[in-house]
Structure formats: C-alpha cells, structure tokens
Short mmCIF file of C-alpha atoms in Angstrom, two decimals:
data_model
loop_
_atom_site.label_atom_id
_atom_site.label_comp_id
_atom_site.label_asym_id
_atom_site.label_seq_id
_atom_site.Cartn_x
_atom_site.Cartn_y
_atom_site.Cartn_z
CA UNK A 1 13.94 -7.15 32.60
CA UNK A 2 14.15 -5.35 29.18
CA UNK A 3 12.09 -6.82 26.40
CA UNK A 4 13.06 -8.64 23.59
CA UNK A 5 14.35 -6.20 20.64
CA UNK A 6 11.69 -7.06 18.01
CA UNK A 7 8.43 -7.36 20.35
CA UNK A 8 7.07 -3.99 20.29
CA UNK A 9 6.54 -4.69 16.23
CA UNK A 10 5.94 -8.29 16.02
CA UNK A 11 2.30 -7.61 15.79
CA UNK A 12 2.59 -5.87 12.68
CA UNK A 13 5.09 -8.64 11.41
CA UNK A 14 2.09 -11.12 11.85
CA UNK A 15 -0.21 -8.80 9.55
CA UNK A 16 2.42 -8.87 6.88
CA UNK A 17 3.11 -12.80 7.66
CA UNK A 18 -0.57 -13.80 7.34
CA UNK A 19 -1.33 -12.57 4.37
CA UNK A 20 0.92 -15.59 2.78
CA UNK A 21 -1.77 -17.99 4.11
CA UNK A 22 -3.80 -19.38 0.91
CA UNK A 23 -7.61 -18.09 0.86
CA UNK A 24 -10.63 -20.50 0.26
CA UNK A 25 -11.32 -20.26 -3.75
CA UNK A 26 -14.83 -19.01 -2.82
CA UNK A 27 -13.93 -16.23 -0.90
CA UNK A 28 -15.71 -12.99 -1.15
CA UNK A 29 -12.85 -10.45 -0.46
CA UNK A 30 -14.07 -9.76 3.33
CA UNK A 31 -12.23 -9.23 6.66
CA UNK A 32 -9.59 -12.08 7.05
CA UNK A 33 -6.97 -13.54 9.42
CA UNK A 34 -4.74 -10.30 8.76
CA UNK A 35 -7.46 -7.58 9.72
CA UNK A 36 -8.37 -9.78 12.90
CA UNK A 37 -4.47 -9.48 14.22
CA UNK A 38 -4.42 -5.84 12.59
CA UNK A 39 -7.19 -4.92 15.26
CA UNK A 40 -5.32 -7.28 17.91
CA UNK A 41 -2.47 -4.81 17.14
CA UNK A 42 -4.59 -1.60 17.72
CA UNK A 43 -5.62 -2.93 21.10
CA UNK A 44 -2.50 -4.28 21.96
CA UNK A 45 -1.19 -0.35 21.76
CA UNK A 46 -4.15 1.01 23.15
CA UNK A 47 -2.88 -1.48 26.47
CA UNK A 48 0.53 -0.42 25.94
CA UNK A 49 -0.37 3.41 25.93
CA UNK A 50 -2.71 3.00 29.49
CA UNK A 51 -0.24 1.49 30.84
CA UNK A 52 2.56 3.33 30.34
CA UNK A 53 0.37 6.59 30.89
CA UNK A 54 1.99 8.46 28.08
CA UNK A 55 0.50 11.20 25.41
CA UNK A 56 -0.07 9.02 22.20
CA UNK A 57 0.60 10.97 19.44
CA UNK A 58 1.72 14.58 18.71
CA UNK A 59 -0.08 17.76 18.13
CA UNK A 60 0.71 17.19 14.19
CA UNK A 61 0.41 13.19 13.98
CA UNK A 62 -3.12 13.71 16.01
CA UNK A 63 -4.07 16.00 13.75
CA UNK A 64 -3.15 14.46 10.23
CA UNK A 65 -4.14 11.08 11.12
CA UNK A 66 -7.20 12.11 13.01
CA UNK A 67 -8.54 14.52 10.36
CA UNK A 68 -10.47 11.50 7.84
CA UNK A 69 -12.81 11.29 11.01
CA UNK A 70 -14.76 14.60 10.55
CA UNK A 71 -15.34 13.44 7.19
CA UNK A 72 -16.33 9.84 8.08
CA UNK A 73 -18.68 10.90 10.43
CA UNK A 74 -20.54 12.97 8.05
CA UNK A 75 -20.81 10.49 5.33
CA UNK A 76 -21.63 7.80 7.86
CA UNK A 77 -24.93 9.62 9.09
CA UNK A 78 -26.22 10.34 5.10
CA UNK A 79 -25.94 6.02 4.44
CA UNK A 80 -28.63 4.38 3.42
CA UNK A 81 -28.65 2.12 6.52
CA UNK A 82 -27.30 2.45 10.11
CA UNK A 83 -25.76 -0.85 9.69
CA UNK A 84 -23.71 0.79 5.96
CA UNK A 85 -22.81 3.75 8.11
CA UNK A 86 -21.30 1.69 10.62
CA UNK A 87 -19.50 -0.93 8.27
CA UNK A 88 -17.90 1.77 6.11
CA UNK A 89 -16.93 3.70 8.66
CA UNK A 90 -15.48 1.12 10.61
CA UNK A 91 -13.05 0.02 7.56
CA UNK A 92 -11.99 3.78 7.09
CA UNK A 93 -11.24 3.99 10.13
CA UNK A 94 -9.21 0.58 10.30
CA UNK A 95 -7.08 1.41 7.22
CA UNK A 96 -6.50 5.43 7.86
CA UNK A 97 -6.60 6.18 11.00
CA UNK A 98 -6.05 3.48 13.69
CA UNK A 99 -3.62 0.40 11.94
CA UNK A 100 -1.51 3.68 10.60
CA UNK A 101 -1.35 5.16 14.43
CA UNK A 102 -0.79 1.78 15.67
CA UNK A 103 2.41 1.22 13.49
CA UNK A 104 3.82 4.79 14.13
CA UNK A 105 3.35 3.90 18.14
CA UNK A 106 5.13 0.36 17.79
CA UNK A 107 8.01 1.52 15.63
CA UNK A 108 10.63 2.53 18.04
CA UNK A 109 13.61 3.37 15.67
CA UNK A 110 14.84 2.59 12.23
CA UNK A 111 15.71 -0.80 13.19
CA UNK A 112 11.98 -1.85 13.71
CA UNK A 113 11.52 0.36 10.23
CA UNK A 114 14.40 -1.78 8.51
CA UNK A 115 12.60 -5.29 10.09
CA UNK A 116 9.41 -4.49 8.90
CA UNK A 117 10.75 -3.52 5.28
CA UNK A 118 12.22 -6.71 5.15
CA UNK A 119 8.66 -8.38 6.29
CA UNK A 120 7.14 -6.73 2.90
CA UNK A 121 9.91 -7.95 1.11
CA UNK A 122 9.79 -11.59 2.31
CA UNK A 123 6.40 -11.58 1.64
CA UNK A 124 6.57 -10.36 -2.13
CA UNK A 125 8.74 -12.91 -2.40
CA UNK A 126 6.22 -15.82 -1.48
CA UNK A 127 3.55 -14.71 -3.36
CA UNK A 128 5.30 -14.22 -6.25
CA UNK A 129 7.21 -17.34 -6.51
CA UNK A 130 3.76 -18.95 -6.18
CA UNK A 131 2.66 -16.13 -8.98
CA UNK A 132 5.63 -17.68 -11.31
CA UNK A 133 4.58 -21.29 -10.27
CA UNK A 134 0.67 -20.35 -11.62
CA UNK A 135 2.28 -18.74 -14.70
CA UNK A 136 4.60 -21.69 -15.72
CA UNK A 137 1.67 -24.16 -15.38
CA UNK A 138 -1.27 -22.86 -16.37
CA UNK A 139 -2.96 -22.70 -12.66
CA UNK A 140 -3.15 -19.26 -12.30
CA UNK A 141 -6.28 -16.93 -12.80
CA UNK A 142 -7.93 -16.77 -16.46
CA UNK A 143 -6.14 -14.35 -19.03
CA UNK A 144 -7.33 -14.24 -22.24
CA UNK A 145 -8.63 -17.45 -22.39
CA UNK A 146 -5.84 -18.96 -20.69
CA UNK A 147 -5.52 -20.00 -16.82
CA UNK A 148 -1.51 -18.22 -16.74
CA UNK A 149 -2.61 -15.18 -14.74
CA UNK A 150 -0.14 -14.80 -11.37
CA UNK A 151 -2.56 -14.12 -8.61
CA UNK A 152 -0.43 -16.01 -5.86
CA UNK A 153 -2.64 -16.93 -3.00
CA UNK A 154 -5.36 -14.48 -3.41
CA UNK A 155 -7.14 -16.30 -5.82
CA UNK A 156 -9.33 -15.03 -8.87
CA UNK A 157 -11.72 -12.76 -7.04
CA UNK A 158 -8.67 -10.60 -5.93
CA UNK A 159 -6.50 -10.74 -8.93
CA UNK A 160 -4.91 -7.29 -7.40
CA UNK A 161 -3.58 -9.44 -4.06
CA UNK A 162 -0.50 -10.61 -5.68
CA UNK A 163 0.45 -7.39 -7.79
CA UNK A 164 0.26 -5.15 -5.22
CA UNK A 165 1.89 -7.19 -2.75
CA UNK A 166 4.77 -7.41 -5.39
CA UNK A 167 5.02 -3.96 -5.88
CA UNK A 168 4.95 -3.02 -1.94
CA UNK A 169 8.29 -5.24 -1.99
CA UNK A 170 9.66 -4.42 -4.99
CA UNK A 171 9.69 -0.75 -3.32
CA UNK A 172 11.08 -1.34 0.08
CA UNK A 173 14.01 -3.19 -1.81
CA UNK A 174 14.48 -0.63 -3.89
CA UNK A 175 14.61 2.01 -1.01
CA UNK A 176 17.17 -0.58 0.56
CA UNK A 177 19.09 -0.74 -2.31
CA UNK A 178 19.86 2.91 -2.66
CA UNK A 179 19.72 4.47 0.51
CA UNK A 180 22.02 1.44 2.48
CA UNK A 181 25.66 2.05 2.73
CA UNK A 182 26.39 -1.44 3.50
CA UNK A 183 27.65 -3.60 0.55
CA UNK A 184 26.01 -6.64 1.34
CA UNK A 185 21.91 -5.80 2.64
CA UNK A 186 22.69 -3.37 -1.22
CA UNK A 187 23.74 -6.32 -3.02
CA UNK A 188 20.71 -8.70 -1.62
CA UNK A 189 18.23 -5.85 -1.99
CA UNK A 190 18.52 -5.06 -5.46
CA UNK A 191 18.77 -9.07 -6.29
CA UNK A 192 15.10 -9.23 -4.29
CA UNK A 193 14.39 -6.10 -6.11
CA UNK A 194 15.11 -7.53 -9.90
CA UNK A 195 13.40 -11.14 -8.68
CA UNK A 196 10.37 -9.14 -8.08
CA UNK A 197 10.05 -7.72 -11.55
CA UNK A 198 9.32 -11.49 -13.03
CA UNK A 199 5.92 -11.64 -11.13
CA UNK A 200 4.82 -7.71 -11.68
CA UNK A 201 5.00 -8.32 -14.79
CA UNK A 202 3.31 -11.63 -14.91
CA UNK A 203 0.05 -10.60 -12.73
CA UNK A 204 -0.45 -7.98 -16.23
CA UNK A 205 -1.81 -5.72 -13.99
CA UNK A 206 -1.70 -2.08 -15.92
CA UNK A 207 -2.24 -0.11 -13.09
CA UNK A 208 0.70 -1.85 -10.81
CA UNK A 209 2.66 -1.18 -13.74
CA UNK A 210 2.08 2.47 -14.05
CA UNK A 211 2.47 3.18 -10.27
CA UNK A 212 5.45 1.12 -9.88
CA UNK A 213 7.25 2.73 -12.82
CA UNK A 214 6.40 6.42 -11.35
CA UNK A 215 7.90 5.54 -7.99
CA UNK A 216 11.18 3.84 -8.06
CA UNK A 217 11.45 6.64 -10.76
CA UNK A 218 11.13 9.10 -7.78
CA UNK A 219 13.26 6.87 -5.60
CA UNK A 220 16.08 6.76 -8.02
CA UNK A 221 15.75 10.81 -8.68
CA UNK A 222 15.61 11.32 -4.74
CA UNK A 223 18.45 9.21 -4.18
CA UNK A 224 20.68 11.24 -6.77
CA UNK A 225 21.25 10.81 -10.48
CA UNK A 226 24.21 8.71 -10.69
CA UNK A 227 22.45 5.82 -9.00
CA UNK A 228 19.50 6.69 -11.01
CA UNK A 229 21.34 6.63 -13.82
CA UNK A 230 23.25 2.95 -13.30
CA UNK A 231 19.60 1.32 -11.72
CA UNK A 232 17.76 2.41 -15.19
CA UNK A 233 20.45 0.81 -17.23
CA UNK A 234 20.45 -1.88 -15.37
CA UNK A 235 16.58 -2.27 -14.81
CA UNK A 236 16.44 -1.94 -18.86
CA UNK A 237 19.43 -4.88 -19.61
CA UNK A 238 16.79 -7.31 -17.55
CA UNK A 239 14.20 -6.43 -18.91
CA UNK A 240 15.70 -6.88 -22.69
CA UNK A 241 16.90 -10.31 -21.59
CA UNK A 242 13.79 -11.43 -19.96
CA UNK A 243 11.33 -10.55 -22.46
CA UNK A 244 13.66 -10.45 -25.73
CA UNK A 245 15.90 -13.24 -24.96
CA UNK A 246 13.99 -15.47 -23.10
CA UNK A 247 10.54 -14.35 -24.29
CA UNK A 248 8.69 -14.31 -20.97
CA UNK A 249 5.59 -14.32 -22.27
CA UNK A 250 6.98 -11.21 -24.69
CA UNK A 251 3.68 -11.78 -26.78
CA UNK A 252 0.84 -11.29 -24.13
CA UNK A 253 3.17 -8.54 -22.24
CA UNK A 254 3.61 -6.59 -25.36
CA UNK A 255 0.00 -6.78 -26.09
CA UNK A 256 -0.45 -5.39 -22.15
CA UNK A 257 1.46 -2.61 -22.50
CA UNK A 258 0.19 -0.84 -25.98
CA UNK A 259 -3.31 -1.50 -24.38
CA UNK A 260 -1.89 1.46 -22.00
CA UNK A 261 -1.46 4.22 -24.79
CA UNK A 262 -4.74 2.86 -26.74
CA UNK A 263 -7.15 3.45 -23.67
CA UNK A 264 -9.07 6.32 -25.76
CA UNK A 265 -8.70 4.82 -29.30
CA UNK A 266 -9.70 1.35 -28.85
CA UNK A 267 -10.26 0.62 -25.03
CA UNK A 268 -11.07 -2.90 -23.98
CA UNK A 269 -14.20 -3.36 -22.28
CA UNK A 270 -12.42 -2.85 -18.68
CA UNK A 271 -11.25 0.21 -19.94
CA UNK A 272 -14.74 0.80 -21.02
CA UNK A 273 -16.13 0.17 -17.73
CA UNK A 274 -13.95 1.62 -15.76
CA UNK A 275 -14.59 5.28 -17.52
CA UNK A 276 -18.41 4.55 -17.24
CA UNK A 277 -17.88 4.11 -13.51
CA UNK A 278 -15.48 6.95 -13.30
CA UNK A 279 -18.45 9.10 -15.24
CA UNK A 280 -21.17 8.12 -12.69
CA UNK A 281 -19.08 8.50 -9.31
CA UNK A 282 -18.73 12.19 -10.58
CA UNK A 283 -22.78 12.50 -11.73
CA UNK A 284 -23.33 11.53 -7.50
CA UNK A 285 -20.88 13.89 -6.07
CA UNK A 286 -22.55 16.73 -8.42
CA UNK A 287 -25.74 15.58 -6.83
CA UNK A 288 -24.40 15.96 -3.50
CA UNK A 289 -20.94 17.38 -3.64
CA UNK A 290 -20.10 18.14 0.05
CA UNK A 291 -21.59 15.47 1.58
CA UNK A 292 -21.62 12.81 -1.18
CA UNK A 293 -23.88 9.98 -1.21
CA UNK A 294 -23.33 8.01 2.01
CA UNK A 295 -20.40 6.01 3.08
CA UNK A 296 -21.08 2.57 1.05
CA UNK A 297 -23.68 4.20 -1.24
CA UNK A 298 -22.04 3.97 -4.74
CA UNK A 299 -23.47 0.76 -5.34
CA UNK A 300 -26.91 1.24 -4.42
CA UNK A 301 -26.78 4.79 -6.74
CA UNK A 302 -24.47 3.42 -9.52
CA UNK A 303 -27.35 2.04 -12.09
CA UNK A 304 -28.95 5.68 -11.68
CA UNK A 305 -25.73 7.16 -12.58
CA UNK A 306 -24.19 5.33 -14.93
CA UNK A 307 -24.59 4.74 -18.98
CA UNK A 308 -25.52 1.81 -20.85
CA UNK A 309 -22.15 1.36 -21.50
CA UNK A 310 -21.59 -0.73 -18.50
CA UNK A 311 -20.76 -4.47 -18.31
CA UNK A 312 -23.34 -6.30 -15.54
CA UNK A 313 -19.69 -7.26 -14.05
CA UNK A 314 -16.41 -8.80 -15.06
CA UNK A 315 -15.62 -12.90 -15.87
CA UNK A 316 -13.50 -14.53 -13.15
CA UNK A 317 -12.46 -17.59 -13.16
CA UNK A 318 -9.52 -19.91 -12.29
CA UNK A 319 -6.18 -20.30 -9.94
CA UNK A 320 -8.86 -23.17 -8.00
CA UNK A 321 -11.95 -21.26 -8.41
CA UNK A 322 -14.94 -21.85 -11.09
CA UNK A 323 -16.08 -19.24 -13.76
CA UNK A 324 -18.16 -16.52 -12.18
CA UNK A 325 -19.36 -13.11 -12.83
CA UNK A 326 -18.10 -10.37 -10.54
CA UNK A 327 -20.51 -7.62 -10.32
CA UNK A 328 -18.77 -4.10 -10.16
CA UNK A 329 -19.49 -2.76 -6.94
CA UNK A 330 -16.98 0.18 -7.15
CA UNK A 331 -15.14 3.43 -9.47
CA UNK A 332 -11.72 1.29 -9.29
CA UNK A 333 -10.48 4.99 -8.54
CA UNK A 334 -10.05 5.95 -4.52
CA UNK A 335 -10.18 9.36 -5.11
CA UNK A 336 -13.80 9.41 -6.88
CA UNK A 337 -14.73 7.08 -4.70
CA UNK A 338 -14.62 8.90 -2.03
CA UNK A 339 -15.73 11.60 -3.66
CA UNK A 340 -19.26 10.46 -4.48
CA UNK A 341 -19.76 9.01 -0.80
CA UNK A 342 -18.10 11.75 1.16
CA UNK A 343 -18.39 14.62 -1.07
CA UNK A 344 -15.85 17.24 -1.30
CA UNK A 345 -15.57 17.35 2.67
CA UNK A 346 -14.45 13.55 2.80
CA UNK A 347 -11.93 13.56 -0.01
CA UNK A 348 -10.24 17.38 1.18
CA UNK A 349 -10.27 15.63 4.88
CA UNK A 350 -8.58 12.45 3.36
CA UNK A 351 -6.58 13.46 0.96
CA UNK A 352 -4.81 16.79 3.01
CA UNK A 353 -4.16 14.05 4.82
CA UNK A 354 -2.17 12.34 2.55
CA UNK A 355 -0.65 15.16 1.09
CA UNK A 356 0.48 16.24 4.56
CA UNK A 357 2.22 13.08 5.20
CA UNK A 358 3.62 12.90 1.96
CA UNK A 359 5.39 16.59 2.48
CA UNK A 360 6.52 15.80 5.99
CA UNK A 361 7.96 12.32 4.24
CA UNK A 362 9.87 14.34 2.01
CA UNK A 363 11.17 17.43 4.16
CA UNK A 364 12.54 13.87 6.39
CA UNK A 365 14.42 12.85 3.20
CA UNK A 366 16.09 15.98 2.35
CA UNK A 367 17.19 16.31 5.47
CA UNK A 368 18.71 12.64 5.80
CA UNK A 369 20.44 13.24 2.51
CA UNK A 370 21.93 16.16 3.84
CA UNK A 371 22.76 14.63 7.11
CA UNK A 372 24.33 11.85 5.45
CA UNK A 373 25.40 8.10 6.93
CA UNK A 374 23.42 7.25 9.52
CA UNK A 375 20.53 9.54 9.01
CA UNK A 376 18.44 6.88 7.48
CA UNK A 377 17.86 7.19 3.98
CA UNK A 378 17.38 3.98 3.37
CA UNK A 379 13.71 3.83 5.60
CA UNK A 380 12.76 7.81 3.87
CA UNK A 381 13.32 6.25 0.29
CA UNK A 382 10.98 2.98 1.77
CA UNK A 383 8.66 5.03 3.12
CA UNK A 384 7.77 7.65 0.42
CA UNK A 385 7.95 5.25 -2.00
CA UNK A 386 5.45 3.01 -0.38
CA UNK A 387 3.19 6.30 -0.23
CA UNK A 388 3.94 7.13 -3.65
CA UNK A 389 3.16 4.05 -5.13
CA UNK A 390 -0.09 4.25 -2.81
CA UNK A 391 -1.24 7.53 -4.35
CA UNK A 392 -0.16 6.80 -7.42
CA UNK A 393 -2.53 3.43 -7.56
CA UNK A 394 -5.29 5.24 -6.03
CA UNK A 395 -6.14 6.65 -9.71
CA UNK A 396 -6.83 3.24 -10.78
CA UNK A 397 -7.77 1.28 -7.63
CA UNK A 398 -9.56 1.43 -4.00
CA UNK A 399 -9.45 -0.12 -0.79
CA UNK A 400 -11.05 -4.10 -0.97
CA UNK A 401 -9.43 -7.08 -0.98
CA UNK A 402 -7.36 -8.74 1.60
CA UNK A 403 -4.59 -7.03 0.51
CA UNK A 404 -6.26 -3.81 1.59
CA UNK A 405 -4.70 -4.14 5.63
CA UNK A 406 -0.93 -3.46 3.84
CA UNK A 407 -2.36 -0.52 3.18
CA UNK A 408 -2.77 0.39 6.33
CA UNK A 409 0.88 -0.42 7.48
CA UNK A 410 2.24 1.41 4.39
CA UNK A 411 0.68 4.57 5.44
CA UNK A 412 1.45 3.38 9.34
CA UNK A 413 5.60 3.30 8.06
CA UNK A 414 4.67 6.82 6.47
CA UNK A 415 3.55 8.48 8.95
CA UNK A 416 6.21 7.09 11.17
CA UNK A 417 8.98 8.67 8.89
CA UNK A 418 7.46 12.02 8.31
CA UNK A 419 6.55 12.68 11.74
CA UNK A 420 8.53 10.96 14.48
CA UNK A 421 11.81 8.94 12.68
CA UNK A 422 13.21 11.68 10.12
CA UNK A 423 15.76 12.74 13.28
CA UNK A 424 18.62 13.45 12.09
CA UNK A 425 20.88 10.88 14.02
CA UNK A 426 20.04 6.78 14.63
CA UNK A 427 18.76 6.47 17.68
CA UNK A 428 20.59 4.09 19.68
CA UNK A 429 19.55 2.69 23.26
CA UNK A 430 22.84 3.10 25.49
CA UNK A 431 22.06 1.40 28.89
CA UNK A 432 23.46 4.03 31.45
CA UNK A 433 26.97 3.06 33.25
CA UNK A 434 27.46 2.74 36.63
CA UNK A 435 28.96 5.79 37.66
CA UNK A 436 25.86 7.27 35.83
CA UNK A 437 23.43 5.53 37.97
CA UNK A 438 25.34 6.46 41.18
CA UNK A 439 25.34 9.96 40.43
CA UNK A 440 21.55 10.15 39.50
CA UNK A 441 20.97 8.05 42.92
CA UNK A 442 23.03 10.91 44.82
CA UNK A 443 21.28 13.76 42.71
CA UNK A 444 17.81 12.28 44.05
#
C-alpha cells in the first residue's frame, strides 16, 4: 500500500505550522516546539534512510552540506567550556547541516517543493495579520514610545520573528507568481504577495527591508524584464496608495527609511551599537583569525573588544511583555560572527558552502528557463530567493530566535533545488501497466 502523497514532508509542514503558536511573554529566545519536531524530522529520515538501505546524499550534497563540520569542530574544542562547545555546535549543526539534509531527503519532487512554499506562505500570513492587529491597536512591541510595533506572536524579545517570517513568504509568493504558468495559483500568489507588504513594512525592521528589496529584485530580473518591469510598477502604485493615500503610518515609515541613508551622518544608537559590535567581532578574529575565539565566545570576549561606545543592551518592552533591558549578546552580522568564533577556517567552511549552493541554485534556474513549462521555475525562483534573502540578511542579522529553525528549511529547499530537483522535466510517478508487470515477471 503506497503512502499518502504529502507524508514524506509533513514533518517539515509541522516546523513551519508551529511556529504560529503564541510564545510565553517571558521567553528567552531558546529551543521551542518547532526545533523539538525539527529534530523529530532528522530522526524520522535517519529511520527512513536504515530502512530503506539507500546512499543518503550525493558525492556533491555530502560534501557542501557536510563541509561547516570541519570548521565546527575546531571552534568547538577552543570554547571556553565543554558544555559552550557542545551547545554551539549542536545549533550549527541543527540549522546547516542536518534540518537542511533532512528537507532535501523528504522532498520527493516539485510538488512537495510547491506544498511546502505554500506552508511559508500560510504562515506569513498569520503572523502578519496578527502583526496588523498589534499595529491598529496599539498592542504590539514598543516603537518610539509607542506600543504599534508588529511582532506577531514572537513577542518583544524577538522583534525579528514576525519580519522575517513575512519576508520568507513574501518570497515564495513572489517566486509563485512569476515562475507559474497557471492563471489562477499567479493571480492568488501575487494577491498573498502584495498582502504581505502591509506587515513588512509595519514590523520597521531596516534590515528585512533591505534584503527583501535586493531579492524579489533578483527574482523579477531572473524571471525576465517584462515581468520585472509590470511587478515594479505595480509594487510602486501600492505602495503610493498605501502610504500616500491612506497614510499607513507614512510619518514613522518615512522617518524609517531616511534613517537607512543617514547611518554614518547621524546614526541612532542601534546603529551605533551595532558598528561597535561589528568593530570588536573583527578586533577577536585578528586575535585569533583561523581559529577564532571559540564557538559561543563573543560574549564572554566582547567587553575586551569593544569601545565605550556601547549601550549595556537595548529597551524592550511590550506586545504582553514588561519593559526590560536586553543585553547584546551578539555582532547582529552572521558573517563576523562567525568570524570571531571560528576564525577564517569556520566562515571559508560556511560560507563556500553557501556560495556553492547558491551557484548550483542558479545553474538549476537557467536551465529551467531554458527548458521552459514544466521545468519548474516557479520552485528555482522560491528557492534562490529564499537563499538570497538569507545572505542578504546575514549582513545585518544571525541565527537566534525561534524563527531561526526556518532557516534551516530555507537552506533545506535550497539545497534541494540546486542539487537534486533542477531536472529538467517534472517528475511524475506513473504506476507501471499490466502488460509491464507481466513482462518484467517473464524477464525474471
């Protein structure tokens, strides 16, 4: 008895589903209900693989995805602590290595790609309706003074849930959009796609901004210029009426935005702290710069490091939880990051990485376009958008957060794309007929 179509994936469905669940106002930002079922899902494949006694991965997915561990395993022995080591390396390992490997093993076809799109874009609904809802009546995180900050379930500690959430479906519907030939998943996909721009731009997160804006521009240039052309004018009429005509908070948005161009004349003190971290993750990788500081050793090294210039943490408060100072606990930029606590070996292990996938992704999107219908362009556009946009944030953000396990599935849908679904035909299970079977029954 065959199994049902969408099993092999539901696992990964339930990673994406859970992370609509509401989080206690106190949380701390650790391991929640989604990285439980995301290491459910790892041993669920691990079963899967012994019992079907089949090679994993290929020469090149083993490689690219297994590559992070040499560096890991160096920064994990120069921690502070066996107990850091062990932590940090775990988490690494979680979010680059085994979740991603998991998802490219589940994913069967482009149907399972297409479902799982979907799942990011069901979810960015949900949390930003609730994002709206906190914007409308003043429940949402503290913003200048005023509780109007859309966070959507993640709460005030992890004012980054919601946006990047958001922006993960705001991509996939975008890839939908363009690379679908079917009128009506187009039509719904760029509806989801211009819903989705209401609660970006309402979490007045910079960084989401800049990182969204960069990749549906490479998703509109990949998918050809006409379509480029029509989405920009299109994107550019909504967002005159929304913030002209309907002045959605224009004000406060406005004020956002310039903050962008005036980070060296007159930076806020985020800005301010953010460079100061910047400044002292690259004073510890001079210090040690193959080798780096230890995994989860920034913190312990950052008041050595860093100038007087730096806050003793950021003001949180609201969206259910009470005022509290957030101490600063890392650069806010992946790539330094891992460059003071792995040294150049860790980030040239990581990164190649990335860049590797990110090449494959895009050799498996030239050759869909030039395959045409039924190639799949709509899961290449998904899938290096949801890597660009990952890379792209990296320069202002790191892993933490619940949040953090999408991650994991965006690289996951990468990988999957680049190295195993960028054929260039759908593949489509045909049962065999009977005159089949009888001849492989007389063959044997």
């Amino acid at each position: 008895m065959r199994p049902p179509r969408m099993l092999p994936v539901l696992p990964a469905i339930a990673v994406i589903a859970l992370l609509g669940l509401p989080i206690g106002p106190g949380g701390e930002g650790g391991a929640g209900p989604a990285d439980a079922v995301s290491a459910l899902m790892v041993l669920y494949c691990g079963i899967r693989l012994v019992r079907d006694r089949r090679r994993p991965l290929s020469r090149t997915a083993a490689v690219i995805l297994g590559l992070p561990v040499l560096g890991l395993a160096i920064a994990a022995t120069g921690a502070a602590s066996p107990g850091a080591g062990i932590t940090g390396m775990g988490r690494y390992l979680q979010i680059f290595v085994l979740v991603p490997a998991a998802v490219l093993l589940l994913v069967r076809h482009r149907g399972d790609f297409r479902v799982l799109a979907w799942s990011f874009v069901g979810l960015a609904l949900w949390q930003g309706a609730i994002g709206v809802h906190q914007f409308l009546t003043g429940t949402g995180a503290s913003y200048q003074g005023q509780e109007i900050r859309a966070v959507g379930t993640f709460g005030a500690q992890d004012v980054m849930g919601m946006a990047t959430v958001v922006c993960f479906g705001l991509i996939c519907a975008v890839g939908l959009a363009l690379g679908t030939t079917a009128v009506r998943q187009r039509a719904v996909a760029a509806c989801c796609a211009l819903v989705l721009l209401v609660p970006l731009a309402l979490s007045f997160s910079r960084g989401a901004w800049i990182a969204t804006v960069v990749t549906c521009s490479a998703q509109l240039v990949l998918a050809g210029m006409r379509r480029a052309l029509k989405a920009g004018a299109v994107v550019a009429a909504l967002g005159v009426i929304l913030v002209g005509g309907f002045g959605v908070g224009s004000a406060m948005l406005q004020e956002r935005v310039n903050s962008i161009t005036q980070v060296t004349d007159a930076p806020d003190q985020s800005v301010t702290d953010r460079y100061t971290m910047w400044a002292a993750a690259v004073d510890m990788w001079r210090e040690r710069p193959l080798t780096g500081v230890g995994l989860k050793g920034f913190p312990e090294h950052r008041d050595a490091h860093a100038s007087l210039a730096l806050s003793a943490g950021s003001d949180t408060e609201g969206a259910g939880a009470a005022f509290r100072r957030q101490p600063l606990l890392s650069p806010h930029n992946m790539y330094l990051l891992i460059l003071a606590e792995q040294g150049l070996i860790g980030l040239l292990a990581l990164a190649g990485g990335w860049l590797a996938l990110l090449v494959c992704g895009l050799r498996g999107l030239a050759r869909a376009r030039r395959a045409g219908v039924g190639a799949g362009l709509d899961c290449g556009l998904v899938a290096c958008g949801l890597l660009v946009w990952q890379l792209t944030d990296f320069v202002y953000a790191d892993i933490g957060g619940p949040s953090t396990v999408l991650t994991a599935v965006c690289f996951g849908l990468a990988a999957w794309w680049g190295l195993a679904g960028a054929g260039p035909r759908e593949p489509l299970p045909v049962p065999p007929t009977v005159p089949a079977r009888a001849e492989e029954a007389a063959a044997r």
